[in-house]
XYZ file of C-alpha atoms in Angstrom:
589
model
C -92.123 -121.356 -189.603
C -88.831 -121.994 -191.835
C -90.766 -122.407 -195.018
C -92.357 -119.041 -193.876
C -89.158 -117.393 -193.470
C -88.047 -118.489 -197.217
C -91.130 -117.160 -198.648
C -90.481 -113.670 -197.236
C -86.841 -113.839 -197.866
C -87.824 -114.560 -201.508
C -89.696 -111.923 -201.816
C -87.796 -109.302 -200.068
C -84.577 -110.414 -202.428
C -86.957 -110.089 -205.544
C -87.913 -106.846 -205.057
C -84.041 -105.890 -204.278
C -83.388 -107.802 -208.064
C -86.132 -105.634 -209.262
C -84.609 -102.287 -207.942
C -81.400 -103.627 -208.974
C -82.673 -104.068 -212.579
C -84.092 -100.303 -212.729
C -81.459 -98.723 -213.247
C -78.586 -98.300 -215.710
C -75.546 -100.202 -214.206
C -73.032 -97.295 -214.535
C -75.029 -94.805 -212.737
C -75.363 -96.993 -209.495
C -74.747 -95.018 -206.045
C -71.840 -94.919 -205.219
C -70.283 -97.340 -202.234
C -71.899 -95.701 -199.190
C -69.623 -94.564 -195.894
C -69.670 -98.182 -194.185
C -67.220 -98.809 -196.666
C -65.081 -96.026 -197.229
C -61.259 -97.062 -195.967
C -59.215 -99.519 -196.677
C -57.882 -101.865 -194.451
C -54.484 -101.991 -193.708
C -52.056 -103.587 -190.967
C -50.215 -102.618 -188.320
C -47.669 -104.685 -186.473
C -49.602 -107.752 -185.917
C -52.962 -106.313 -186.280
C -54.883 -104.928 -189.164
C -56.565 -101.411 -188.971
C -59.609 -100.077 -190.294
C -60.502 -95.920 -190.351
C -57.678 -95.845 -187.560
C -58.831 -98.347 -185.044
C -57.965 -101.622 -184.818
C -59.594 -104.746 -187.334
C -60.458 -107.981 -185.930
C -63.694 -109.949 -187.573
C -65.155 -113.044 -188.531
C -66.391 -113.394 -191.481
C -66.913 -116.659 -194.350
C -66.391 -118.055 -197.864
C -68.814 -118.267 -200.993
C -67.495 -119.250 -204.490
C -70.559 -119.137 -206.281
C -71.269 -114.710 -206.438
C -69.592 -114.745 -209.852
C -72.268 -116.798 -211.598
C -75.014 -117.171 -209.549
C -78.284 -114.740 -209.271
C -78.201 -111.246 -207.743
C -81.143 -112.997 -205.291
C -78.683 -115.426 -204.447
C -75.963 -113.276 -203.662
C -78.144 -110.541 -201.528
C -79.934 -113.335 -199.512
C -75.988 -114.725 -198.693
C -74.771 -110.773 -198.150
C -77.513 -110.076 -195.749
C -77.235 -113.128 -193.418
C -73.498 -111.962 -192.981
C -75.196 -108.735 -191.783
C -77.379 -110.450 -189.395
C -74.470 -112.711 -188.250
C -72.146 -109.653 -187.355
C -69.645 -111.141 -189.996
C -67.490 -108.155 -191.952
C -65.089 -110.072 -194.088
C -66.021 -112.358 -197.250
C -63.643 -114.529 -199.395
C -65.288 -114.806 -203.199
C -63.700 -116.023 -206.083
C -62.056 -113.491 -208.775
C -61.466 -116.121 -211.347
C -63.136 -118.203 -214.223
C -61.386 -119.701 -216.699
C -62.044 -121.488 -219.681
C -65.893 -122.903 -220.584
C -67.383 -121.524 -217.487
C -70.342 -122.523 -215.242
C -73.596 -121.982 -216.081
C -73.371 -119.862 -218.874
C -70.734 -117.799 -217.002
C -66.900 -117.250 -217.548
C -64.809 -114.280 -216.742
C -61.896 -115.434 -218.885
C -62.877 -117.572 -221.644
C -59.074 -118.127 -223.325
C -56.120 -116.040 -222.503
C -56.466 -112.783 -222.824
C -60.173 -113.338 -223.868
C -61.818 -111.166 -220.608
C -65.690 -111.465 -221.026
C -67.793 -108.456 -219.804
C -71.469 -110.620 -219.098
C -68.636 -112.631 -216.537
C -67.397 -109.681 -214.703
C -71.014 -107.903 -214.850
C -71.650 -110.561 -211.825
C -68.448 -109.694 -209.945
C -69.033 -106.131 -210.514
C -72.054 -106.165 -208.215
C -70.858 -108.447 -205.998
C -68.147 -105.954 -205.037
C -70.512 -102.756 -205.397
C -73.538 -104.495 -202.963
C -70.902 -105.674 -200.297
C -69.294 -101.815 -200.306
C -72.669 -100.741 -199.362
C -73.361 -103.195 -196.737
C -70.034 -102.508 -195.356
C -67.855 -105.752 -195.770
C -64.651 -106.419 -196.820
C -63.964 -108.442 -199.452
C -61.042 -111.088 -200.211
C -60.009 -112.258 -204.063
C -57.887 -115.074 -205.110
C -57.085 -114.627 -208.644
C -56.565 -118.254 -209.585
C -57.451 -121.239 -208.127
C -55.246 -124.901 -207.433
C -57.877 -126.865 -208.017
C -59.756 -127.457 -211.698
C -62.953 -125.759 -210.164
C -63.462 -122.792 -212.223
C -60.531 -123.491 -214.607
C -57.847 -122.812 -212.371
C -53.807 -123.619 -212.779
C -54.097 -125.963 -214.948
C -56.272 -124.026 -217.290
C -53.572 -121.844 -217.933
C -50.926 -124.915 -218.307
C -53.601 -126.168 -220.631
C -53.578 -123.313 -222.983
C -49.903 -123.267 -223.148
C -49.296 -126.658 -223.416
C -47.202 -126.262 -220.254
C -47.066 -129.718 -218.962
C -48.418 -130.552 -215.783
C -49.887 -128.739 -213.165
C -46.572 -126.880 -211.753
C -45.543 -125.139 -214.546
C -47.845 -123.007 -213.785
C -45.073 -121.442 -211.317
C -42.558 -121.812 -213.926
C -43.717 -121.490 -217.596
C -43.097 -117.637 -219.193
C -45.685 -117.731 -221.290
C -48.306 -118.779 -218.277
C -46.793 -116.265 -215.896
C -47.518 -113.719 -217.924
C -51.184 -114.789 -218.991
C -51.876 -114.554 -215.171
C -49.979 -111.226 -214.471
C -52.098 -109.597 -217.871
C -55.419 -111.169 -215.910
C -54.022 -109.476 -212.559
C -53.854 -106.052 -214.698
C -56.839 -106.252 -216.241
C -58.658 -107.257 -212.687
C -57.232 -104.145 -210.982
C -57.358 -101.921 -213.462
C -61.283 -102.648 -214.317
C -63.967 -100.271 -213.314
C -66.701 -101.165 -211.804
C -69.613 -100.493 -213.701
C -71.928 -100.025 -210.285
C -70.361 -97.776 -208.880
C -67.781 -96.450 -211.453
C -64.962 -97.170 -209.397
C -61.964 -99.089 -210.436
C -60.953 -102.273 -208.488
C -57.850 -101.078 -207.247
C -59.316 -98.032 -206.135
C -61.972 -99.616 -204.284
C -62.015 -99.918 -200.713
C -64.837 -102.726 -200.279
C -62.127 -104.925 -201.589
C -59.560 -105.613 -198.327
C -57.397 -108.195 -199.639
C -56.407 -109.745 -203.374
C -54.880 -113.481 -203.078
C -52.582 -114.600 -205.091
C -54.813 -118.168 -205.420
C -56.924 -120.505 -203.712
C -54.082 -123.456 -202.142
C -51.369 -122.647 -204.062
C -49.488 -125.908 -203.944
C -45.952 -127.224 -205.760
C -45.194 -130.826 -204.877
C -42.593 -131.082 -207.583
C -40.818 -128.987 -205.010
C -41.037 -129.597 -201.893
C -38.403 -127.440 -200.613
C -40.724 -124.664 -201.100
C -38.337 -122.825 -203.060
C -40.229 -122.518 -205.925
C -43.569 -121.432 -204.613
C -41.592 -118.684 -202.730
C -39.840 -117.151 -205.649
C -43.095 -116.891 -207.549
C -44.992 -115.755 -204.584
C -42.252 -112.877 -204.147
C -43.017 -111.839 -208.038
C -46.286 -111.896 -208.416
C -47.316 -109.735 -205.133
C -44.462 -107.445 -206.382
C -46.346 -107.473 -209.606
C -50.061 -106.748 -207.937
C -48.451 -104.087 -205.293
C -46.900 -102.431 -208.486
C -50.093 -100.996 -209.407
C -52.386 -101.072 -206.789
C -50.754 -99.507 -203.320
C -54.446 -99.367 -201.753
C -55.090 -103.031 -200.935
C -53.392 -105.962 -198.788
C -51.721 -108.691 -200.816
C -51.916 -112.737 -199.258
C -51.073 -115.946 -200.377
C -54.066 -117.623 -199.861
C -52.300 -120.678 -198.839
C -53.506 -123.299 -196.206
C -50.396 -122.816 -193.947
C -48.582 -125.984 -194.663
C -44.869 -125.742 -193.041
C -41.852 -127.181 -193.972
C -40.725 -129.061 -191.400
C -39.274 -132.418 -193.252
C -38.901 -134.017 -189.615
C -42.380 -133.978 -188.488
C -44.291 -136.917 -188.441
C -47.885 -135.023 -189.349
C -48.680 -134.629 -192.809
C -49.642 -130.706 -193.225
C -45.975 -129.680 -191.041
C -43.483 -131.834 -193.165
C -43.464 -129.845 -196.332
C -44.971 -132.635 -198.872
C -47.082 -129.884 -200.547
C -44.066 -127.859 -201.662
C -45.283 -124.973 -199.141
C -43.184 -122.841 -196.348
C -45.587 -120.821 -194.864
C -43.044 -119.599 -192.548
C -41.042 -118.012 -195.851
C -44.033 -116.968 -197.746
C -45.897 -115.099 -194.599
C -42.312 -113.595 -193.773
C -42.149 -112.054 -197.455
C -42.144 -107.583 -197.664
C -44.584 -108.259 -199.957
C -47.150 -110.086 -198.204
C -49.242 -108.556 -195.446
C -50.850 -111.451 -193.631
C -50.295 -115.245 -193.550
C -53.911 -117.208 -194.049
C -53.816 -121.006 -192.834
C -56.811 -123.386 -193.563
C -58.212 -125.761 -191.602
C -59.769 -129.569 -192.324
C -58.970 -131.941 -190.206
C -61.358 -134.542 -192.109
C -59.717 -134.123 -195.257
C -56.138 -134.328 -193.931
C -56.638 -137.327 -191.695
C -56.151 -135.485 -188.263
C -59.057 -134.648 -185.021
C -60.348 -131.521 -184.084
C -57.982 -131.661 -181.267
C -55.025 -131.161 -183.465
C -56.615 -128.200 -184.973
C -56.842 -126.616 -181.842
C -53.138 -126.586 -181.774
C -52.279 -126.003 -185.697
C -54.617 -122.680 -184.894
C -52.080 -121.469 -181.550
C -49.087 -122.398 -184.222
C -50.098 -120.162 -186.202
C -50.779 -117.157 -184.320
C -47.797 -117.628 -182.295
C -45.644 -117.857 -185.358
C -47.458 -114.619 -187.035
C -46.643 -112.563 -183.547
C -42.957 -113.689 -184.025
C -42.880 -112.894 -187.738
C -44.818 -109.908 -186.843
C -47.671 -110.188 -188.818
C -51.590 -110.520 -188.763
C -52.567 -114.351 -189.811
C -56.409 -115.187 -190.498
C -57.532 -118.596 -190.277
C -59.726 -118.151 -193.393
C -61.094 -121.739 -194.126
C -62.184 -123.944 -191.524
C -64.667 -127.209 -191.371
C -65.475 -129.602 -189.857
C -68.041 -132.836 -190.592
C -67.507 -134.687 -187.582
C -69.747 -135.102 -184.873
C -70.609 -132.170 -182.357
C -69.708 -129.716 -185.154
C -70.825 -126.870 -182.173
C -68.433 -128.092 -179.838
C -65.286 -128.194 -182.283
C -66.211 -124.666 -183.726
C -66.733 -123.431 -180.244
C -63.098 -124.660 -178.700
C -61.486 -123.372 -182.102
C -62.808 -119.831 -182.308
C -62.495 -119.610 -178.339
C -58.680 -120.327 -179.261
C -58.321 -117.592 -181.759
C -60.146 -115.560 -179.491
C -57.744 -116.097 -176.420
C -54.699 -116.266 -178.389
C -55.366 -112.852 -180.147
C -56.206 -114.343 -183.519
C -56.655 -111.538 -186.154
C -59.630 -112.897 -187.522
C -61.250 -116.445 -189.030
C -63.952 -117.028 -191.761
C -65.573 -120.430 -192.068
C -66.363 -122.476 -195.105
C -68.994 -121.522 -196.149
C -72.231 -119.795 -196.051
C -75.279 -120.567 -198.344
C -78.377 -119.421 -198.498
C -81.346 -119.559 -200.446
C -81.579 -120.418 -204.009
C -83.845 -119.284 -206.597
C -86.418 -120.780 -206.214
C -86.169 -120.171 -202.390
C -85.065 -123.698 -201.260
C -81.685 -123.505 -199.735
C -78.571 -124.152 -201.752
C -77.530 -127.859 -201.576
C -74.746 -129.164 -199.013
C -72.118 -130.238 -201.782
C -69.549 -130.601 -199.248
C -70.483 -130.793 -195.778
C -69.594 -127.767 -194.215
C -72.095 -125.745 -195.466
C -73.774 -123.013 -192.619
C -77.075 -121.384 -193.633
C -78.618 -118.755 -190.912
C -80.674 -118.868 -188.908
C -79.072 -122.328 -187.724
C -77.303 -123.638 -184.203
C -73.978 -123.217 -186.374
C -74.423 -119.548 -187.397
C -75.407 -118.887 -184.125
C -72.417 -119.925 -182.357
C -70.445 -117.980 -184.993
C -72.503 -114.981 -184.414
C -71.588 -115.078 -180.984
C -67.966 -115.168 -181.553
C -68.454 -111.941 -184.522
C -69.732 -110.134 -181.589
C -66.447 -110.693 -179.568
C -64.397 -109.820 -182.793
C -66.257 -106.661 -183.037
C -66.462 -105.693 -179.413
C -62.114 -105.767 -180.259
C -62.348 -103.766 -182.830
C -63.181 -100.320 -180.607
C -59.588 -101.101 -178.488
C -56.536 -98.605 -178.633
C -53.944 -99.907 -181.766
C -50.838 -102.163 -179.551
C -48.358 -101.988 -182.237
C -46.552 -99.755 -184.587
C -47.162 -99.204 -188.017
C -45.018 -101.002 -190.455
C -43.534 -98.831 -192.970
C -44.522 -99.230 -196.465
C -42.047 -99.515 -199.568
C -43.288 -97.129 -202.368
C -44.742 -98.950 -205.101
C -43.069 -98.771 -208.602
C -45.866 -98.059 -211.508
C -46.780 -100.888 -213.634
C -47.288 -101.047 -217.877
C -50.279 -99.992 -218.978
C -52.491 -103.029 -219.887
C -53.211 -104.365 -223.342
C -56.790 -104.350 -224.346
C -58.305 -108.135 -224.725
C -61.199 -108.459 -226.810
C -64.572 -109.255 -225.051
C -65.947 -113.182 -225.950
C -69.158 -114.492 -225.517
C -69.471 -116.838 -222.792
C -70.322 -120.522 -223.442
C -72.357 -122.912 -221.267
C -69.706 -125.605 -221.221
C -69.411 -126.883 -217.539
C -66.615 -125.859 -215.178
C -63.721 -127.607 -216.047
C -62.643 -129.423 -218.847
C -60.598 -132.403 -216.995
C -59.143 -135.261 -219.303
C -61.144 -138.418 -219.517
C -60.305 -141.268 -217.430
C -60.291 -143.651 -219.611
C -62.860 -147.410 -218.967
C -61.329 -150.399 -218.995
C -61.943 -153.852 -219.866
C -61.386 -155.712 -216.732
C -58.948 -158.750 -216.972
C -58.885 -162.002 -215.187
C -57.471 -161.684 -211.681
C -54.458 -164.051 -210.627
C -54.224 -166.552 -208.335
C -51.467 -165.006 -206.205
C -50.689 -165.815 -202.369
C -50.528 -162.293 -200.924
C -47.079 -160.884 -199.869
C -48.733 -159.830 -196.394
C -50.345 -162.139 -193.997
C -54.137 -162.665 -194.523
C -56.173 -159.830 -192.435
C -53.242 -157.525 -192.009
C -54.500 -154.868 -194.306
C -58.146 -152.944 -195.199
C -59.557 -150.246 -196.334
C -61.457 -147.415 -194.433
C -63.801 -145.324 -196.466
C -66.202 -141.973 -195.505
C -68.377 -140.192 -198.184
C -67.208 -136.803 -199.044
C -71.060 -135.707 -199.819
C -74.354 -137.278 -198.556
C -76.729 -136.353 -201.099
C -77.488 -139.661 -202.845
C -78.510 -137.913 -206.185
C -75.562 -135.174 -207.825
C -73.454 -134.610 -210.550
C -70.361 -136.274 -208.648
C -69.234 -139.201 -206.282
C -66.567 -138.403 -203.452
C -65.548 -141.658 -201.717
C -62.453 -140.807 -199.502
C -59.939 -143.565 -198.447
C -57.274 -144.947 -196.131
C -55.185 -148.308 -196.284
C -54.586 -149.745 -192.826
C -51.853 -151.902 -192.725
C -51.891 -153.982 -189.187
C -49.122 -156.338 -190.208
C -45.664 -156.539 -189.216
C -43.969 -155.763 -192.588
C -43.980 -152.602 -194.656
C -46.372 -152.447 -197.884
C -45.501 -151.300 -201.172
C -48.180 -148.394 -202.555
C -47.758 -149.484 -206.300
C -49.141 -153.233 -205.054
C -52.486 -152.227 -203.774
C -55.679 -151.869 -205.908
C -58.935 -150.260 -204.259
C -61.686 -150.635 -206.128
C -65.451 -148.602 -205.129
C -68.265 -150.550 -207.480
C -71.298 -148.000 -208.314
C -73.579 -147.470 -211.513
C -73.147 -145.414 -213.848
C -76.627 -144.592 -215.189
C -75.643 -143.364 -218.276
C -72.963 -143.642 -220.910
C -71.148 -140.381 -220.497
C -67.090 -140.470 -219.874
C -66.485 -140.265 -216.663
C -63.919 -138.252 -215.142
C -61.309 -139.032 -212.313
C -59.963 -136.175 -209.826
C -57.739 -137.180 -206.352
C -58.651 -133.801 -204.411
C -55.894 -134.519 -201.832
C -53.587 -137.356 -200.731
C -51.575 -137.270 -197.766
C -49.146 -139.425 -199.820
C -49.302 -136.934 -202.378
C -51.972 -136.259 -205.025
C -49.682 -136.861 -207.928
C -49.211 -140.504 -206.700
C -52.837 -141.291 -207.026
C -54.133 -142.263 -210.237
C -57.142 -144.373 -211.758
C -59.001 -145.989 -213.983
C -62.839 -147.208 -214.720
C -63.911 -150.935 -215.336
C -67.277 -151.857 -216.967
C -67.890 -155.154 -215.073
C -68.711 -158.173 -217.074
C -71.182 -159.620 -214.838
C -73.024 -156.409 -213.542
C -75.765 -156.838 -210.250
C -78.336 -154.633 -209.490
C -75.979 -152.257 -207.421
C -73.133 -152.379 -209.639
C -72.065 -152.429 -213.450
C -68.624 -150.189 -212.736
C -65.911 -149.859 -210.754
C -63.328 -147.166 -209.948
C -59.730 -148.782 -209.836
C -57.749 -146.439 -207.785
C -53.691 -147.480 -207.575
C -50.347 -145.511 -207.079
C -47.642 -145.053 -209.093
C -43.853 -146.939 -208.757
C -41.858 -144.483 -206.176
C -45.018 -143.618 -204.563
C -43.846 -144.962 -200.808
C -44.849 -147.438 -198.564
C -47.307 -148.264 -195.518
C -45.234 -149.515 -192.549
C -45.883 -151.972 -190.175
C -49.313 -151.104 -187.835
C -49.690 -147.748 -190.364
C -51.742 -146.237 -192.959
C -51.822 -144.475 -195.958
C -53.472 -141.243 -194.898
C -56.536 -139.936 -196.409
C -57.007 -140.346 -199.904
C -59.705 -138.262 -200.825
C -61.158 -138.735 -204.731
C -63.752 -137.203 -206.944
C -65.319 -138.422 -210.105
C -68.319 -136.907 -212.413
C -69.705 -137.599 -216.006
C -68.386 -135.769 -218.940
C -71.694 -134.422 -219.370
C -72.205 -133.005 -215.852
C -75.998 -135.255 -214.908
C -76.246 -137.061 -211.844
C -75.380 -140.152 -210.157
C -78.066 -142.071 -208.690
C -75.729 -143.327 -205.584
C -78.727 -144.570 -203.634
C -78.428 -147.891 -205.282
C -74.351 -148.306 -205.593
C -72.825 -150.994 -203.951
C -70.005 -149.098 -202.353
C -71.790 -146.020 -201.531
C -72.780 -145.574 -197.806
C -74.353 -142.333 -196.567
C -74.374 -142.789 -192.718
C -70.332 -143.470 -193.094
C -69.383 -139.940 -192.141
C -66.646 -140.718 -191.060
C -63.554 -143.120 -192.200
C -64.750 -146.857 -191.104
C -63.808 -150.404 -192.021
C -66.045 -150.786 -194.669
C -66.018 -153.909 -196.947
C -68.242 -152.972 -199.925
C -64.688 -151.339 -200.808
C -62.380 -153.969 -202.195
C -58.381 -153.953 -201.743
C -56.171 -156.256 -203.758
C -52.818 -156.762 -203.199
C -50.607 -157.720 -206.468
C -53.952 -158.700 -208.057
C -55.509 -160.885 -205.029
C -58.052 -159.601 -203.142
C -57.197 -159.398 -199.447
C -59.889 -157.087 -198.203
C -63.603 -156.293 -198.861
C -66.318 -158.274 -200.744
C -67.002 -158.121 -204.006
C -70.747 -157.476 -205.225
């Protein structure tokens, strides 16, 4: 029945390519009615053709480089799902994926690149959904912040916030974004009401300062800058909804991040707050999300603003149950809206896209089900008499005209272009009698994906320490023994640390005397200052990447360290831990 169902989903998404393909981009329809407001907000609730806006809708990054197929089969299982708002990516920066950038060096905009965005935005308008667009991105995926600090020379990651030269590549991208027309439906993107929201990025994070301060001041700019010349469209963060709250014990309320979402949601110049949710990934339960979801619709109504939970997931077990208690929350507490991460669908060649993450939902499936169920509720909100009064809305003040950027041809370099970690020669290990008592510490370890054959590894960590003294970070040494099945560089990325991502760093060791399972291990250790376990604690979640220079795959089925039923962080001892070069936890292959 299923591989039924992908044959004539195949084939019904072939002949939409097909029709796509027959005619001449710039004389495409134009967006039909479904589509033909813009959203805007009111009070604490957003409004759409004069009634008020709640939804559920979801996340896809790949509609800027993948297939028109792919993007249509995705598209119409939102329809089928009741879901009206999607969050897509507007950016691509540097080399590209797949053949595909949208900004190949500053300036540089490349019209094959935006081709694909242009009918992502121009097929959604005529299905009738909304769409949300980060311009930039935190993370390397897709070039990101530090693409920009790369061209520059900028330094590290947070001049990005800082740098003149930077701030102004990403305002002339912002200009040339809005000011684009669409060549489906000959409508330029700020004029264009399939688009609800643009985002200033994806996470926007600045741990060099963690009073927030920073992140503020820039946020304040740059969605003066956007709402300078486009007046039709919401402006958000895109931020996970980190507070600052230096006092708190949990991780995402003390303020590590260099985020305030308090400050930034409370900005003229924002319209909504968005908050994320993970509780895998930031070393919390589902129960606690429940509770980080009423915080932040509570704290929206007294800033007086909508806020959309607009990434959540879950790979625990009884994924059903947790979505079913959270979206019942949002429901209860008058949420605005939510979209989940993420919805896939088929690929070309009609198998679905691959779970790279965990969280992916594909329809029909128990998951989109549930979800479905709760779109219906949004919906059935949607037809209720507006609550609260209109916000005025400051004139905007007209922006320069932008420059012209030549048009580049796009290279099939892969996403991002990270620095090598470099491979070490490993170096006898000392003797040393350990400065905690035997057994007090270990390491847990989950895998971040459970396909056993892909272009990266994603082991995730946390240091118990169930002795009676505190531990020193910069003493500890966990090392995760794979193969490496080929000689490429490999390439070293800490996603997120509760003790802070800048405090992770790492290194690869060729083994001398490799086994069957093993010929390399990643070294993973924290810098001097980084902090300290303390007695019966832990380090937090220390979730890492790594790929190959050249982008082929691991064969994990075979590593050592890897463990695909270890969903979840366990005491695992194929994962070593040394303290000041003496092993004190795991076994070695």
């Amino acid at each position: 029945m299923k591989n039924r169902k992908i044959i004539t989903r195949v084939l019904a998404c072939l002949l939409t390519v097909l029709l796509a393909i027959s005619f001449i981009p710039t004389k495409e329809p134009e967006v039909s009615a479904a589509g033909a407001d813009f959203v805007s907000v009111s009070g604490t609730q957003f409004m759409l053709n004069g009634k008020p806006f709640y939804f559920a809708g979801t996340n896809n990054y790949y509609f800027h480089y993948k297939s028109k197929l792919m993007v249509d089969d995705v598209l119409n299982d939102m329809v089928s799902m009741n879901l009206k708002v999607l969050r897509i990516w507007g950016f691509m920066d540097g080399a590209g994926q797949g053949g595909v950038t949208l900004q190949s060096s500053p300036g540089v905009y490349v019209e094959a690149g935006f081709l694909n965005l242009d009918y992502a935005i121009y097929k959604a308008g005529q299905l009738g959904i909304k769409l949300v667009i980060p311009f930039t991105n935190n993370w390397d995926d897709f070039g990101g912040m530090n693409q920009y600090v790369n061209w520059f020379s900028a330094g590290s990651h947070d001049a990005f916030y800082t740098n003149a030269s930077v701030k102004q590549a990403y305002k002339n991208y912002i200009t040339y974004m809005l000011n684009r027309t669409n060549t489906y439906t000959g409508i330029k993107y700020k004029d264009d009401p399939a688009i609800m929201t643009w985002e200033l990025a994806n996470e926007p994070r600045m741990q060099s300062d963690k009073t927030g301060n920073t992140l503020l001041s820039w946020a304040s700019e740059m969605s003066t800058f956007v709402k300078s010349t486009d007046s039709n469209h919401l402006v958000a963060v895109g931020d996970e909804g980190f507070y600052n709250i230096p006092t708190n014990s949990s991780y995402p309320y003390q303020g590590g991040e260099g985020v305030d979402w308090t400050r930034l949601t409370s900005l003229a110049t924002i319209d909504y707050g968005t908050y994320h949710l993970y509780p895998d990934h930031w070393g919390t339960s589902a129960a606690w999300g429940k509770q980080w979801i009423i915080d932040h619709i509570r704290d929206g109504k007294r800033i007086g603003k909508p806020v959309v939970l607009e990434e959540y997931g879950f790979m625990g077990g009884n994924r059903e149950a947790v979505y079913t208690d959270w979206l019942g929350t949002i429901d209860s507490e008058g949420g605005a809206g939510s979209q989940f991460w993420i919805l896939t669908g088929i690929q070309d060649d009609g198998s679905l896209y691959p779970d790279y993450d965990g969280f992916n939902v594909s329809y029909p499936s128990s998951v989109a089900t549930l979800i479905s169920n709760h779109a219906k509720i949004m919906n059935a909100k949607s037809s209720a008499t507006p609550t609260a009064t209109p916000t005025p809305t400051a004139t905007p003040t007209p922006t320069a005209t932008p420059t012209t950027s030549p048009t580049a041809t796009p290279t099939t370099t892969p996403t991002a272009t990270p620095t090598a970690t470099p491979t070490a020669t490993p170096t006898a290990t000392p003797t040393a009698t350990p400065t905690t008592p035997p057994g007090s510490l270990k390491v847990q370890y989950k895998t971040g994906d459970t396909a056993t054959s892909n272009n990266a590894v994603m082991p995730h960590f946390n240091i118990i320490n169930n002795g009676a003294g505190i531990v020193d970070l910069s003493t500890l040494k966990i090392r995760y023994y794979f193969t490496k099945d080929s000689n490429s560089v490999l390439n070293f990325f800490c996603d997120y640390a509760q003790l802070g991502g800048a405090n992770v760093q790492a290194q690869f060791v060729t083994m001398t005397t490799p086994t069957a399972t093993a010929d390399t291990y990643l070294e993973v250790s924290f810098k001097a200052g980084s902090g300290s376990i303390a007695a019966n604690g832990q380090s937090g979640v220390i979730q890492t990447r790594f790929h190959k220079g050249d982008w082929s795959n691991f064969n994990e089925s075979n590593d050592y360290s890897f463990d695909v039923t270890k969903l979840n962080l366990t005491d695992w001892n194929h994962v070593t831990l040394y303290q000041d070069g003496t092993l004190v936890y795991g076994t070695t292959p």
